[in-house]
mmCIF file of C-alpha atoms and ligand atoms in Angstrom:
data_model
loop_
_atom_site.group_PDB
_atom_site.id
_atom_site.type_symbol
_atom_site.label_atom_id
_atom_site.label_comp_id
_atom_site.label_asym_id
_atom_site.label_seq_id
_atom_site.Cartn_x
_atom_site.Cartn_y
_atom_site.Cartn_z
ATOM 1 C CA UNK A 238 -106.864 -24.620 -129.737
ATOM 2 C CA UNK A 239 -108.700 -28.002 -129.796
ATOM 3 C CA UNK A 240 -106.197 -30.449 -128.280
ATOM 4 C CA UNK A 241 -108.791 -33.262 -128.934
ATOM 5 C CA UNK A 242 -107.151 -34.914 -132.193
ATOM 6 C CA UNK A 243 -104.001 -33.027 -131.891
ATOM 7 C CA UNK A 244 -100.518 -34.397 -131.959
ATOM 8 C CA UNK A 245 -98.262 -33.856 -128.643
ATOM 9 C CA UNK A 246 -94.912 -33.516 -127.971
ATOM 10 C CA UNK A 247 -93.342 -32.966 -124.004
ATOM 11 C CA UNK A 248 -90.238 -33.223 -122.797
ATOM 12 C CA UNK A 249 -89.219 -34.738 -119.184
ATOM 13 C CA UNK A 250 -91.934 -36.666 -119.729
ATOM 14 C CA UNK A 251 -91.018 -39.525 -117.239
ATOM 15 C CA UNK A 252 -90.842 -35.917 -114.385
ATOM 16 C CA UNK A 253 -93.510 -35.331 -111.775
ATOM 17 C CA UNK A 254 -95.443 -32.596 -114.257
ATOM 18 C CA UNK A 255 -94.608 -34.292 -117.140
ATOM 19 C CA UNK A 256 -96.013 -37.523 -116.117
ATOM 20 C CA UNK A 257 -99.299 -35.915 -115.636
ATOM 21 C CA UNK A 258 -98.997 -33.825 -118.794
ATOM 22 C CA UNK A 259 -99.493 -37.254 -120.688
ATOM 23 C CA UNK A 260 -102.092 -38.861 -118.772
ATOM 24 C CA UNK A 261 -104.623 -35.859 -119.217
ATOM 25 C CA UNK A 262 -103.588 -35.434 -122.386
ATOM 26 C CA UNK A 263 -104.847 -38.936 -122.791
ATOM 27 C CA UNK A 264 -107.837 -38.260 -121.280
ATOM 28 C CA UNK A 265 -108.769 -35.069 -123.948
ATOM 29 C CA UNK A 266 -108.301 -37.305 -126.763
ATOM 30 C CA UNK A 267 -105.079 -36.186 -128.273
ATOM 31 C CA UNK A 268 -103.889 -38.515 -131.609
ATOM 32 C CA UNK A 269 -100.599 -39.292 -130.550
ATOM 33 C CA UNK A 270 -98.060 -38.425 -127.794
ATOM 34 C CA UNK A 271 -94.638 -38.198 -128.393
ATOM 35 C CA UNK A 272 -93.297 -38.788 -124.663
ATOM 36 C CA UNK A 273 -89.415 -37.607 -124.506
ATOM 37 C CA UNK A 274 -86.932 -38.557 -122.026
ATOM 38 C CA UNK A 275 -83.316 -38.730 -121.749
ATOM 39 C CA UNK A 276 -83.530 -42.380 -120.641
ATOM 40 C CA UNK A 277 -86.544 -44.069 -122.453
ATOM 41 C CA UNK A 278 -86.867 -46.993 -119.750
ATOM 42 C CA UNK A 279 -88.269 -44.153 -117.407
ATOM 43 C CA UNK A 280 -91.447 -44.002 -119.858
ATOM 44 C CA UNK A 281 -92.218 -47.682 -120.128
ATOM 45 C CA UNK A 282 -95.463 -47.167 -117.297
ATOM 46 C CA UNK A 283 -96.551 -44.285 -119.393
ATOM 47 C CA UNK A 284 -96.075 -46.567 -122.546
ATOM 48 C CA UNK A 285 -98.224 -49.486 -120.914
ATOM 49 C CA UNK A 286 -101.191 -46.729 -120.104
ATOM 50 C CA UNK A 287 -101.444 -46.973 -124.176
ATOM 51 C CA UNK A 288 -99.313 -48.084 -126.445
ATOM 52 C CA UNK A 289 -100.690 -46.996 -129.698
ATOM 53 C CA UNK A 290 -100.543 -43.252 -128.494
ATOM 54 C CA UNK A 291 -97.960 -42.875 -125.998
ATOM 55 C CA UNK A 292 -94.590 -42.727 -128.365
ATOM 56 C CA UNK A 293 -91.436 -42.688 -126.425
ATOM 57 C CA UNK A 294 -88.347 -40.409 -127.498
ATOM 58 C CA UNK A 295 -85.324 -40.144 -126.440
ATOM 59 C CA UNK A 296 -84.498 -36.886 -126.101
ATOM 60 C CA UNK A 297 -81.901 -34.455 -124.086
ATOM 61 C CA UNK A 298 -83.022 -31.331 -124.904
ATOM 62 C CA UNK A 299 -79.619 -29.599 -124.391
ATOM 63 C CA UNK A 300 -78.279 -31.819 -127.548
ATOM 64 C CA UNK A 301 -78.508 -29.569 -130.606
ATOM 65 C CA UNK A 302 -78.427 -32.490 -132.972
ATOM 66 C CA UNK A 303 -80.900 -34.744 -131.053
ATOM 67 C CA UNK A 304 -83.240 -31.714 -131.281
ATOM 68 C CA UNK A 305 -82.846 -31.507 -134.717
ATOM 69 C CA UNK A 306 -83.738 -35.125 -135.547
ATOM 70 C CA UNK A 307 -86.538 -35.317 -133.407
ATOM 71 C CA UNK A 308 -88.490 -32.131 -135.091
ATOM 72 C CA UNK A 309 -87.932 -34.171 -138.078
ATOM 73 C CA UNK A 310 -88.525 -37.194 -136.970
ATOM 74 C CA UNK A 311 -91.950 -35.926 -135.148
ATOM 75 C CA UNK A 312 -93.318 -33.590 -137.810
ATOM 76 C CA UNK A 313 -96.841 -33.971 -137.047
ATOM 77 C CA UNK A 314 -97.208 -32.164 -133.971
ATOM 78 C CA UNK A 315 -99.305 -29.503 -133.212
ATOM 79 C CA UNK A 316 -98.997 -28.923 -129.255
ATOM 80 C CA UNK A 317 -95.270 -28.610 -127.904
ATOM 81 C CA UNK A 318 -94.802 -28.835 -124.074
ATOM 82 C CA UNK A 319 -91.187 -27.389 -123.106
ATOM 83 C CA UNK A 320 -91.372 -28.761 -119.827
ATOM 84 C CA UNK A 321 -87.925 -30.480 -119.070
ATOM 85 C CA UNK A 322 -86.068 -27.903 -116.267
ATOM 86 C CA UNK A 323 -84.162 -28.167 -113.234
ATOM 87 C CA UNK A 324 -83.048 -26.421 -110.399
ATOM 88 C CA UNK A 325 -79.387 -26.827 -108.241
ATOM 89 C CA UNK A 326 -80.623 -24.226 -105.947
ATOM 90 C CA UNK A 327 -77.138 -22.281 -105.708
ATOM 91 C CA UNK A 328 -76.766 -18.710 -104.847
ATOM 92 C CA UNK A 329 -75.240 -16.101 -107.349
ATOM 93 C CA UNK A 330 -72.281 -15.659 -105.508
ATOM 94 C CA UNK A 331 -71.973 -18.183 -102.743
ATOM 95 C CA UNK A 332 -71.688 -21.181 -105.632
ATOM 96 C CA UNK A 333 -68.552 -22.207 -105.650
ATOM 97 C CA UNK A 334 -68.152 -21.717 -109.274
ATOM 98 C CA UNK A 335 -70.442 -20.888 -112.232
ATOM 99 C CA UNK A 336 -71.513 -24.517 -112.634
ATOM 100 C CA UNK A 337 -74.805 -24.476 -111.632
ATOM 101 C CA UNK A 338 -75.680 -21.173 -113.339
ATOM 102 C CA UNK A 339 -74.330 -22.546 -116.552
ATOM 103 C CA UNK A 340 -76.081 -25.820 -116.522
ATOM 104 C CA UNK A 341 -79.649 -24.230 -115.793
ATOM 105 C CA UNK A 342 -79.024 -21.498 -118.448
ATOM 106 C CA UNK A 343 -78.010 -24.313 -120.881
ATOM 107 C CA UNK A 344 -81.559 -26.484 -120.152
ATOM 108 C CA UNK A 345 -83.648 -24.070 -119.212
ATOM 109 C CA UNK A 346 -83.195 -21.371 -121.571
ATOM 110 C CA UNK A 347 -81.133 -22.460 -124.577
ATOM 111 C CA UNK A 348 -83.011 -25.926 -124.466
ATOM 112 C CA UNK A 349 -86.532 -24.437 -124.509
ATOM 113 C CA UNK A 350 -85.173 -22.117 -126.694
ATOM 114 C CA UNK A 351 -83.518 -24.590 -129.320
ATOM 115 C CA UNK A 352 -86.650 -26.683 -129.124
ATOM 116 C CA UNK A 353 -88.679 -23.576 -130.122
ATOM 117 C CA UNK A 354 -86.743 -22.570 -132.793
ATOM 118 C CA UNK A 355 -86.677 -26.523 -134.430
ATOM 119 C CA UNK A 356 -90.447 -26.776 -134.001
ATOM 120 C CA UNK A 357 -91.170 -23.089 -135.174
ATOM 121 C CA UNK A 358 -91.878 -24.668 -138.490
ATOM 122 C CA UNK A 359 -93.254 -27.949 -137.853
ATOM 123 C CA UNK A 360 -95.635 -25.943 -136.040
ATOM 124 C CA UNK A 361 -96.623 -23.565 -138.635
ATOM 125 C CA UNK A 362 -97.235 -26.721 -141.521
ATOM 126 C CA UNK A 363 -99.683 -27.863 -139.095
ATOM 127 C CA UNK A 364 -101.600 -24.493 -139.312
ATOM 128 C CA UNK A 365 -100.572 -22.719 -135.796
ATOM 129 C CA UNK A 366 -100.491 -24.818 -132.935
ATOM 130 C CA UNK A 367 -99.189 -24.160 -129.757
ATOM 131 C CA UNK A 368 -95.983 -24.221 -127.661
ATOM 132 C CA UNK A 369 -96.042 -24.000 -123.979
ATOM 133 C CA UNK A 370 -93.223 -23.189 -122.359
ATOM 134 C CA UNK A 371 -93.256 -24.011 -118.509
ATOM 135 C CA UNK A 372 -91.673 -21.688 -116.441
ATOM 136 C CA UNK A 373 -91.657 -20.684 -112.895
ATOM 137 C CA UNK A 374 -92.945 -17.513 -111.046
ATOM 138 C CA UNK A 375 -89.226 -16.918 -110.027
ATOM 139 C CA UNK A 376 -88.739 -16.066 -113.565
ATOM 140 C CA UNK A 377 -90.903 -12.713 -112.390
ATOM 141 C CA UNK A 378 -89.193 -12.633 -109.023
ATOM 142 C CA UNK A 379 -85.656 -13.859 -107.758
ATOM 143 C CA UNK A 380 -85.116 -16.053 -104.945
ATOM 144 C CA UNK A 381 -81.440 -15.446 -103.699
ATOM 145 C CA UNK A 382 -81.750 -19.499 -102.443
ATOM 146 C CA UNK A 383 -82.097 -20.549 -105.861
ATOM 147 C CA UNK A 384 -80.477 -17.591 -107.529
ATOM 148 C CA UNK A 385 -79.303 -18.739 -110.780
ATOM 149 C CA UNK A 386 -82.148 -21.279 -111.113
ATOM 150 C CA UNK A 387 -84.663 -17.770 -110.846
ATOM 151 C CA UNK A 388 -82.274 -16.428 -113.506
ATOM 152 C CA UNK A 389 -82.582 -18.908 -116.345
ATOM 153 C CA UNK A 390 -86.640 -18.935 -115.678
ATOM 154 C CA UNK A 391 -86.370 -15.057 -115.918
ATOM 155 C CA UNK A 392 -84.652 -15.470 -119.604
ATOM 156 C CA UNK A 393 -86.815 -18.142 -120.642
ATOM 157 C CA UNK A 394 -89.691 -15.470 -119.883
ATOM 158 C CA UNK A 395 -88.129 -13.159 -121.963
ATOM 159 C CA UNK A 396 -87.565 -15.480 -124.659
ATOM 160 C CA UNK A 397 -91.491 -16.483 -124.515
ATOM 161 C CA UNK A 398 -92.349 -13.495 -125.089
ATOM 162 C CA UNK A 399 -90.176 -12.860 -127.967
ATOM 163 C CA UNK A 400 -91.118 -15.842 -129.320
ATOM 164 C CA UNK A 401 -94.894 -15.448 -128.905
ATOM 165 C CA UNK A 402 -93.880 -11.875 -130.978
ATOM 166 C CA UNK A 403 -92.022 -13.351 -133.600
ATOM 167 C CA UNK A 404 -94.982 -16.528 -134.177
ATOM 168 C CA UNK A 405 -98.138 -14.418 -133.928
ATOM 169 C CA UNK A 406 -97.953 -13.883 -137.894
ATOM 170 C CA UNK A 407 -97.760 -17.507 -138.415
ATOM 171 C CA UNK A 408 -101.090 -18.428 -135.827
ATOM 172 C CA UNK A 409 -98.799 -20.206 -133.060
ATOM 173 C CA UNK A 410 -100.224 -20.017 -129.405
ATOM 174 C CA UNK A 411 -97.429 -19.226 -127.121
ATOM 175 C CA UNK A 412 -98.180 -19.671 -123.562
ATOM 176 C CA UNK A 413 -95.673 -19.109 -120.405
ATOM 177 C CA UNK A 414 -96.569 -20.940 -117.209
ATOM 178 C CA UNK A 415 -95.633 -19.808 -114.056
ATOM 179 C CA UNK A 416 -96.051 -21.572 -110.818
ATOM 180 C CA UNK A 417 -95.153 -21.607 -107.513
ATOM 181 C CA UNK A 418 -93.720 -24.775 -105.517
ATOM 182 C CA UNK A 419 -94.998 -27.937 -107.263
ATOM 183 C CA UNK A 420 -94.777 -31.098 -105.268
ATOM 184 C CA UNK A 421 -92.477 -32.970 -107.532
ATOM 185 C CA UNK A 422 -89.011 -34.517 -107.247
ATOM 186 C CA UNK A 423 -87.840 -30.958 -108.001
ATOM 187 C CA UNK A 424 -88.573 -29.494 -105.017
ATOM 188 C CA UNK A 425 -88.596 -32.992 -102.392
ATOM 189 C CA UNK A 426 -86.725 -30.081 -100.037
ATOM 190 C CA UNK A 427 -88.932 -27.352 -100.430
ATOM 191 C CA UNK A 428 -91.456 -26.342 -97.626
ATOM 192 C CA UNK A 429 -95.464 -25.938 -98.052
ATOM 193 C CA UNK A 430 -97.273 -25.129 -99.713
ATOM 194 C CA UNK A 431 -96.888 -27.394 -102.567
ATOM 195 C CA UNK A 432 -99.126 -27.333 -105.471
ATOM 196 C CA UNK A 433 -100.554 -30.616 -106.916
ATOM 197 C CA UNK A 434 -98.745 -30.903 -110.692
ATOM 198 C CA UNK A 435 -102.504 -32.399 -111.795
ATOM 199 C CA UNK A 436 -103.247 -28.506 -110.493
ATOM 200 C CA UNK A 437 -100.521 -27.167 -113.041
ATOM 201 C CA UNK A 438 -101.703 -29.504 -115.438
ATOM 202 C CA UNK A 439 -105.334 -28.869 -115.917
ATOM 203 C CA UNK A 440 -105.093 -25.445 -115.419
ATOM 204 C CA UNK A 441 -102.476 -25.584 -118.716
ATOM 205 C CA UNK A 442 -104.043 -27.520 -120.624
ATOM 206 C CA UNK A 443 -107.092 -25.417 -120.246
ATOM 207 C CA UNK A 444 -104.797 -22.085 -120.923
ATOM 208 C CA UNK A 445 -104.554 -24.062 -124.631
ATOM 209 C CA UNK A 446 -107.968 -24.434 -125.245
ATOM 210 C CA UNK A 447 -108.859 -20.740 -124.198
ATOM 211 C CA UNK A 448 -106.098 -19.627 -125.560
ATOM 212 C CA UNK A 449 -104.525 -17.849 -122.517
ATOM 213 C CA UNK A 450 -101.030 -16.711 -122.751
ATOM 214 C CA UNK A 451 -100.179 -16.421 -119.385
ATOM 215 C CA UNK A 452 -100.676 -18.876 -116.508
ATOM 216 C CA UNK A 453 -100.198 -18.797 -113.026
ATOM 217 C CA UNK A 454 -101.446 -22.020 -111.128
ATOM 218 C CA UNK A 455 -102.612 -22.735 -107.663
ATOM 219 C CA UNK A 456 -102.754 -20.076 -105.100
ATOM 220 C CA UNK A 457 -99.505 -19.096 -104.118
ATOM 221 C CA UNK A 458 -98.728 -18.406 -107.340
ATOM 222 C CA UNK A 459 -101.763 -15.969 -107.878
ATOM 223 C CA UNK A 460 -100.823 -14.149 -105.072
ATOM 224 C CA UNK A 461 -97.637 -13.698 -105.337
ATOM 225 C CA UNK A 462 -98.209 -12.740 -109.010
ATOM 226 C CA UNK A 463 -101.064 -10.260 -108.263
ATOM 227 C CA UNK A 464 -98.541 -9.009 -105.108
ATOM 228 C CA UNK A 465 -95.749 -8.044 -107.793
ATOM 229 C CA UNK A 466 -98.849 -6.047 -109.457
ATOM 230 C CA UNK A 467 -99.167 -3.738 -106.467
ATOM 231 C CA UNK A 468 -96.043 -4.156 -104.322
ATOM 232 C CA UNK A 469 -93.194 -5.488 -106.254
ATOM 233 C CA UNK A 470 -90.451 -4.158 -104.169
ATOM 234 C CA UNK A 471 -91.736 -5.333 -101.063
ATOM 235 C CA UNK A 472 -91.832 -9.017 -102.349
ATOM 236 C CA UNK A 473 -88.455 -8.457 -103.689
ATOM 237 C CA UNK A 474 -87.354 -7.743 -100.459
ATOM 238 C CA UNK A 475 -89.022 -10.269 -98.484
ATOM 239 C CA UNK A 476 -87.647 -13.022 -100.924
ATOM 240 C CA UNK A 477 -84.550 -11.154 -100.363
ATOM 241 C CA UNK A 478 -84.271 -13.181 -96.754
ATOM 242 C CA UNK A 479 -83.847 -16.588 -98.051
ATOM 243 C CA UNK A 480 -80.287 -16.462 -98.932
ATOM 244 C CA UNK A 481 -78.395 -19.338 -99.946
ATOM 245 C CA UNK A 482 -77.648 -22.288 -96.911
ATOM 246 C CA UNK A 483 -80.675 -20.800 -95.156
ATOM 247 C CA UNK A 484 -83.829 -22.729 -94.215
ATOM 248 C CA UNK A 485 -86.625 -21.918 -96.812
ATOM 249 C CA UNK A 486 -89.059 -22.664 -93.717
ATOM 250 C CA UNK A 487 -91.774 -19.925 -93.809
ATOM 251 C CA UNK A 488 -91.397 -19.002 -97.514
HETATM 252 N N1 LIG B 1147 -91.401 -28.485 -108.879
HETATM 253 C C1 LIG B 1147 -91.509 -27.173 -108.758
HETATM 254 O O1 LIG B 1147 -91.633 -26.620 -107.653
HETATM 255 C C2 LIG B 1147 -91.527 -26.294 -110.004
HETATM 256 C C3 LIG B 1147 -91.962 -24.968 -109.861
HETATM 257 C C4 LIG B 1147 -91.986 -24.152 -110.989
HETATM 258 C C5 LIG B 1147 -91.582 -24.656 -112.214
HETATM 259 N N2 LIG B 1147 -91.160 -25.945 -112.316
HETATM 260 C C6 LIG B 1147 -90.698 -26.428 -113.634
HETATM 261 O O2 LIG B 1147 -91.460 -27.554 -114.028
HETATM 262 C C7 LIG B 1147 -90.710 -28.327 -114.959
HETATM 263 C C8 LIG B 1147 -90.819 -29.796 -114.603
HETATM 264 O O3 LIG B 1147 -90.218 -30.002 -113.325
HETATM 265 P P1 LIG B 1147 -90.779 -31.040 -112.242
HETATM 266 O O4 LIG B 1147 -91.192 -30.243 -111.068
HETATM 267 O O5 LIG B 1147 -91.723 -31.980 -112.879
HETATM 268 O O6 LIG B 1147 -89.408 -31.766 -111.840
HETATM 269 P P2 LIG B 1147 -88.903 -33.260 -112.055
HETATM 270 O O7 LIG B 1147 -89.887 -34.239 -111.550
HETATM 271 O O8 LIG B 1147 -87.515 -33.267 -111.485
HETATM 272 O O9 LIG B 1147 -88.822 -33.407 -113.658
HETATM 273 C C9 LIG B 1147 -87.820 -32.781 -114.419
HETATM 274 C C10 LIG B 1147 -87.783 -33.482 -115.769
HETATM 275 O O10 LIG B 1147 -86.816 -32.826 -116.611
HETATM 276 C C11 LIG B 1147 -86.008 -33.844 -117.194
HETATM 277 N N3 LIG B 1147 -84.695 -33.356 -117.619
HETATM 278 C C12 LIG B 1147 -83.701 -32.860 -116.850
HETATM 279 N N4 LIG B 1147 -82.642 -32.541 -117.629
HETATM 280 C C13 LIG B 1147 -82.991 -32.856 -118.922
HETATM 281 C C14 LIG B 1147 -82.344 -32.758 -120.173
HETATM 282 N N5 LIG B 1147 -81.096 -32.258 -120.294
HETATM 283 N N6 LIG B 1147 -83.014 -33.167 -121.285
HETATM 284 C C15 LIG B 1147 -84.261 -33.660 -121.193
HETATM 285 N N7 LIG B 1147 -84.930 -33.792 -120.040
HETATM 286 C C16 LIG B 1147 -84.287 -33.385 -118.919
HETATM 287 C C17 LIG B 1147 -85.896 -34.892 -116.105
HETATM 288 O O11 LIG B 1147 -85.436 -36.107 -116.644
HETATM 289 P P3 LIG B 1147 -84.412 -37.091 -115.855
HETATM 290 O O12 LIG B 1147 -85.280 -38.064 -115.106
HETATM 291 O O13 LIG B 1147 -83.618 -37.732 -116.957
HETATM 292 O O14 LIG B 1147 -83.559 -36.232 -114.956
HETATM 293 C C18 LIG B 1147 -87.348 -34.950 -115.655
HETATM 294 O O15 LIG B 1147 -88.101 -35.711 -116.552
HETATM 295 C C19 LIG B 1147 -89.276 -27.761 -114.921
HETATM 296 O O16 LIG B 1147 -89.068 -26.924 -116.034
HETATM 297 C C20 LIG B 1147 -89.267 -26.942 -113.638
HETATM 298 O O17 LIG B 1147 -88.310 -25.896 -113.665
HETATM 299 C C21 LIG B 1147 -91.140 -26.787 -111.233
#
């Protein structure tokens, strides 16, 4: 896809990666950006980088009916980022209750998923496009410290993939990135090694333009990817030892 004269869209854009998904989208010459957060003051130094093409939204992505009137409201664009998430790092069964494991599912599945399914045809008047779902290699892979988080990334996978199935006839791109730790507010608690989120950036961004479906970036997440190739029990295993209330220290 050429992003260069394209029309963006990204949610969480005031987040670590999101922040960085519209400054180099600035930098390849995209048309417009429409920057979505669920508080629009949050945007305002992203705004002031330039005004004419940085378009703040406000946007929870978990709110069926602000969904709705943004795809109609933004009917232009060509390149969606799904990249609002978060993580309450809970265990399965040492959470207290199922709070945590419903809140992820509801933003990081049915969100990406409701914002696919609203764009799905905003996307196809504009001849194809792209969506780019960003994941999280412990939607491959659980981590029992962050159990339910791993399990809403591991449905949003599946739902990629379904939805990359169910778009191919009408030319949409569907790409799934997966990384490792990102050094973001996200994971402030999490232990090195961190990658950069300009890492996870460029190396999307660049997915787009080759058209790549799947993308894992910086190095721990090629590794641990190409170890799940070769040796997926054992990393199951190993991941197996950071249990809820533990120190991640040596992950
Ligand atoms: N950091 C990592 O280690 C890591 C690793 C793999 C994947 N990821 C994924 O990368 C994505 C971005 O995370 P990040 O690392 O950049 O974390 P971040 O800095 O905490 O950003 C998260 C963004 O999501 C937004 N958000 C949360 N709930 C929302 C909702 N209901 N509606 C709309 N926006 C909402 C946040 O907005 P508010 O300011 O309003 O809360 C914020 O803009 C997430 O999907 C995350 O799962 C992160």
């Amino acid at each position: 896809m050429n992003i260069s004269g394209s029309v963006a869209l990204i949610t969480g854009a005031n987040g670590g990666i999101g922040s960085i998904f519209v400054q180099e989208l600035l930098k390849l010459d995209v048309s417009k950006i429409y920057a979505c957060a669920r508080d629009v003051s949050k945007l305002n130094q992203l705004v002031a980088l330039d005004s004419h093409r940085v378009i703040p939204v406000e946007l929870n992505v978990v709110n069926a009916e602000a969904v709705a009137r943004v795809a109609k409201d933004c009917s232009d664009v060509s390149l969606l980022i799904n990249n609002a998430g978060t993580s309450l790092n809970q265990g399965l069964i040492a959470a207290a209750d199922l709070e945590a494991a419903r809140l992820e599912m509801e933003l990081n599945y049915f969100g990406v998923l409701s914002m696919c399914r609203a764009f799905a045809p905003v996307l196809k008047a504009q001849g194809g496009g792209a969506i780019v779902n960003i994941l999280s290699l412990l939607g491959k892979i659980n981590l029992p410290f962050s159990g339910s988080y791993s399990a809403s990334k591991a449905a949003a996978f599946s739902m990629t993939q379904g939805i990359r199935a169910e778009l191919m006839g009408q030319g949409t791109l569907v790409i799934g990135v997966m990384p490792g730790t990102v050094n973001t507010e996200l994971a402030k608690d999490w232990p090195d090694p961190k990658v950069e989120p300009t890492e996870v950036v460029k190396d999307t961004l660049q997915a787009v333009i080759d058209g790549q479906e799947d993308v894992f970036p910086g190095e721990q997440a090629q590794q641990i990817a190409s170890q799940l190739l070769t040796d997926p029990k054992g990393v199951e295993k190993y991941l197996g030892n950071f249990l809820p209330g533990l120190s991640l220290a040596g992950l």
